[in-house]
Amino acid sequence: MEQTTPSIISPDIPADAQKQVSTLKLGVLASGSGTNFEALVQAIADGKLRAEIPILIYNKPGAAVAARAQRWGIPAMLIDHRKYQSREAFDFDIAQTLSQYGVEWVVMAGWMRRITEVLLDRYPDRIINIHPSLLPSFPGLHAVEQALKSGVKITGCTVHIARLTVDSGPILIQAAVPILPNDTPETLHARIQVQEHEIFPRGIQIAAMQAR
Ligand code: GAR
């Protein structure tokens, strides 16, 4: 029988973890559909993550994530990378906006831009990323396709503290997802995303606890 039960690997989260950290002010960066953004919003609404999201920043006009923010009444700001001469100038404006909204933790929820020292220096060890593979395997673009092509039998997703190198940095939590014989990039990504939505709020909670 095929093993299809995913397993989540993380440090223990104490039952009273929510009480151990103050309400986290999360600034979310997202480029696309925003299912992970919405999973965070839902986890906050359900009392599973003690946090608030004062601002969502997105970089692509018309990105579906903006409509999700609007439905939840969360301010969303478009900062279009194509209007900037350099990655640093783009990150400078992002950092300024995050500061204006009182953001303490930056959460990259499908943020498809490389970050620079400008953002990292403003939020040292306080930028969290989610990626659809078991890092350090398959960083960068098309992680799901990379895993399928490689022939591995298990992939998954990772929540980690972001560093300068794309999809690198200390790992907070991972979930394993088996690859099935008839998987396409779409079917596999859909199963990975179910796990992403589960581990993302938990990863943020772990980061906050470890930073105390
Ligand atoms: C997610 O699968 C996330 O892991 C990935 O983008 C997707 C966004 O989905 N991020 C990366 O690949 C970062 N290197 P969403 O817009 O539905 O949340």
PDB file of C-alpha atoms in Angstrom, residues 16-102:
ATOM      1  CA  ASP A  16       0.959  27.624  25.954  1.00  0.00           C
ATOM      2  CA  ALA A  17       3.217  28.891  23.147  1.00  0.00           C
ATOM      3  CA  GLN A  18       0.678  31.504  22.135  1.00  0.00           C
ATOM      4  CA  LYS A  19       0.883  33.083  25.552  1.00  0.00           C
ATOM      5  CA  GLN A  20       4.671  33.091  25.568  1.00  0.00           C
ATOM      6  CA  VAL A  21       5.009  35.607  22.767  1.00  0.00           C
ATOM      7  CA  SER A  22       3.306  38.946  22.334  1.00  0.00           C
ATOM      8  CA  THR A  23       1.028  39.506  19.354  1.00  0.00           C
ATOM      9  CA  LEU A  24       3.293  39.357  16.324  1.00  0.00           C
ATOM     10  CA  LYS A  25       3.076  42.148  13.797  1.00  0.00           C
ATOM     11  CA  LEU A  26       3.580  40.434  10.459  1.00  0.00           C
ATOM     12  CA  GLY A  27       4.223  42.212   7.197  1.00  0.00           C
ATOM     13  CA  VAL A  28       3.464  39.791   4.375  1.00  0.00           C
ATOM     14  CA  LEU A  29       5.177  39.906   0.963  1.00  0.00           C
ATOM     15  CA  ALA A  30       3.453  37.942  -1.800  1.00  0.00           C
ATOM     16  CA  SER A  31       3.655  37.781  -5.582  1.00  0.00           C
ATOM     17  CA  GLY A  32       0.870  35.483  -6.665  1.00  0.00           C
ATOM     18  CA  SER A  33      -2.259  33.625  -5.781  1.00  0.00           C
ATOM     19  CA  GLY A  34      -1.953  34.103  -2.022  1.00  0.00           C
ATOM     20  CA  THR A  35      -3.232  30.806  -0.634  1.00  0.00           C
ATOM     21  CA  ASN A  36      -0.447  30.881   1.951  1.00  0.00           C
ATOM     22  CA  PHE A  37      -1.273  34.462   2.865  1.00  0.00           C
ATOM     23  CA  GLU A  38      -4.890  33.443   3.373  1.00  0.00           C
ATOM     24  CA  ALA A  39      -3.867  30.406   5.427  1.00  0.00           C
ATOM     25  CA  LEU A  40      -2.069  32.771   7.794  1.00  0.00           C
ATOM     26  CA  VAL A  41      -5.056  35.072   8.011  1.00  0.00           C
ATOM     27  CA  GLN A  42      -7.275  32.068   8.732  1.00  0.00           C
ATOM     28  CA  ALA A  43      -4.891  30.741  11.402  1.00  0.00           C
ATOM     29  CA  ILE A  44      -5.004  34.147  13.107  1.00  0.00           C
ATOM     30  CA  ALA A  45      -8.819  34.239  12.857  1.00  0.00           C
ATOM     31  CA  ASP A  46      -9.000  30.718  14.319  1.00  0.00           C
ATOM     32  CA  GLY A  47      -6.777  31.684  17.261  1.00  0.00           C
ATOM     33  CA  LYS A  48      -4.011  29.308  16.142  1.00  0.00           C
ATOM     34  CA  LEU A  49      -1.481  32.105  15.590  1.00  0.00           C
ATOM     35  CA  ARG A  50      -1.347  35.139  17.838  1.00  0.00           C
ATOM     36  CA  ALA A  51      -0.525  37.756  15.247  1.00  0.00           C
ATOM     37  CA  GLU A  52      -1.859  40.587  13.170  1.00  0.00           C
ATOM     38  CA  ILE A  53      -1.114  41.585   9.602  1.00  0.00           C
ATOM     39  CA  PRO A  54      -1.054  45.372   9.320  1.00  0.00           C
ATOM     40  CA  ILE A  55       0.085  45.308   5.687  1.00  0.00           C
ATOM     41  CA  LEU A  56       0.378  43.043   2.659  1.00  0.00           C
ATOM     42  CA  ILE A  57       2.844  44.132  -0.002  1.00  0.00           C
ATOM     43  CA  TYR A  58       2.548  42.612  -3.465  1.00  0.00           C
ATOM     44  CA  ASN A  59       4.677  43.290  -6.521  1.00  0.00           C
ATOM     45  CA  LYS A  60       2.533  42.259  -9.488  1.00  0.00           C
ATOM     46  CA  PRO A  61      -0.438  44.367 -10.567  1.00  0.00           C
ATOM     47  CA  GLY A  62      -3.591  42.245 -10.483  1.00  0.00           C
ATOM     48  CA  ALA A  63      -2.100  39.515  -8.276  1.00  0.00           C
ATOM     49  CA  ALA A  64      -4.928  37.452  -6.781  1.00  0.00           C
ATOM     50  CA  VAL A  65      -3.471  37.891  -3.308  1.00  0.00           C
ATOM     51  CA  ALA A  66      -4.641  41.523  -3.315  1.00  0.00           C
ATOM     52  CA  ALA A  67      -8.286  40.472  -3.687  1.00  0.00           C
ATOM     53  CA  ARG A  68      -7.879  38.031  -0.796  1.00  0.00           C
ATOM     54  CA  ALA A  69      -6.523  40.858   1.387  1.00  0.00           C
ATOM     55  CA  GLN A  70      -9.424  43.077   0.396  1.00  0.00           C
ATOM     56  CA  ARG A  71     -11.950  40.381   1.366  1.00  0.00           C
ATOM     57  CA  TRP A  72     -10.366  40.219   4.826  1.00  0.00           C
ATOM     58  CA  GLY A  73     -10.065  43.990   5.188  1.00  0.00           C
ATOM     59  CA  ILE A  74      -6.266  43.909   5.273  1.00  0.00           C
ATOM     60  CA  PRO A  75      -4.451  46.881   3.706  1.00  0.00           C
ATOM     61  CA  ALA A  76      -2.650  45.816   0.530  1.00  0.00           C
ATOM     62  CA  MET A  77      -0.032  47.899  -1.227  1.00  0.00           C
ATOM     63  CA  LEU A  78       1.378  47.350  -4.694  1.00  0.00           C
ATOM     64  CA  ILE A  79       5.119  47.997  -4.938  1.00  0.00           C
ATOM     65  CA  ASP A  80       5.995  47.101  -8.512  1.00  0.00           C
ATOM     66  CA  HIS A  81       9.599  45.929  -8.897  1.00  0.00           C
ATOM     67  CA  ARG A  82       9.602  46.966 -12.553  1.00  0.00           C
ATOM     68  CA  LYS A  83       9.526  50.620 -11.526  1.00  0.00           C
ATOM     69  CA  TYR A  84      12.911  50.373  -9.758  1.00  0.00           C
ATOM     70  CA  GLN A  85      16.451  50.635 -11.096  1.00  0.00           C
ATOM     71  CA  SER A  86      17.886  48.179  -8.582  1.00  0.00           C
ATOM     72  CA  ARG A  87      16.848  45.420  -6.185  1.00  0.00           C
ATOM     73  CA  GLU A  88      18.220  47.552  -3.359  1.00  0.00           C
ATOM     74  CA  ALA A  89      16.028  50.537  -4.190  1.00  0.00           C
ATOM     75  CA  PHE A  90      12.997  48.235  -4.391  1.00  0.00           C
ATOM     76  CA  ASP A  91      13.831  46.674  -1.019  1.00  0.00           C
ATOM     77  CA  PHE A  92      14.416  50.121   0.493  1.00  0.00           C
ATOM     78  CA  ASP A  93      10.863  51.180  -0.309  1.00  0.00           C
ATOM     79  CA  ILE A  94       9.529  47.861   0.990  1.00  0.00           C
ATOM     80  CA  ALA A  95      11.463  48.279   4.260  1.00  0.00           C
ATOM     81  CA  GLN A  96      10.216  51.859   4.647  1.00  0.00           C
ATOM     82  CA  THR A  97       6.616  50.770   4.140  1.00  0.00           C
ATOM     83  CA  LEU A  98       6.939  47.860   6.557  1.00  0.00           C
ATOM     84  CA  SER A  99       8.387  50.206   9.192  1.00  0.00           C
ATOM     85  CA  GLN A 100       5.570  52.684   8.681  1.00  0.00           C
ATOM     86  CA  TYR A 101       3.079  49.934   9.470  1.00  0.00           C
ATOM     87  CA  GLY A 102       4.959  48.875  12.594  1.00  0.00           C
TER      88      GLY A 102
END
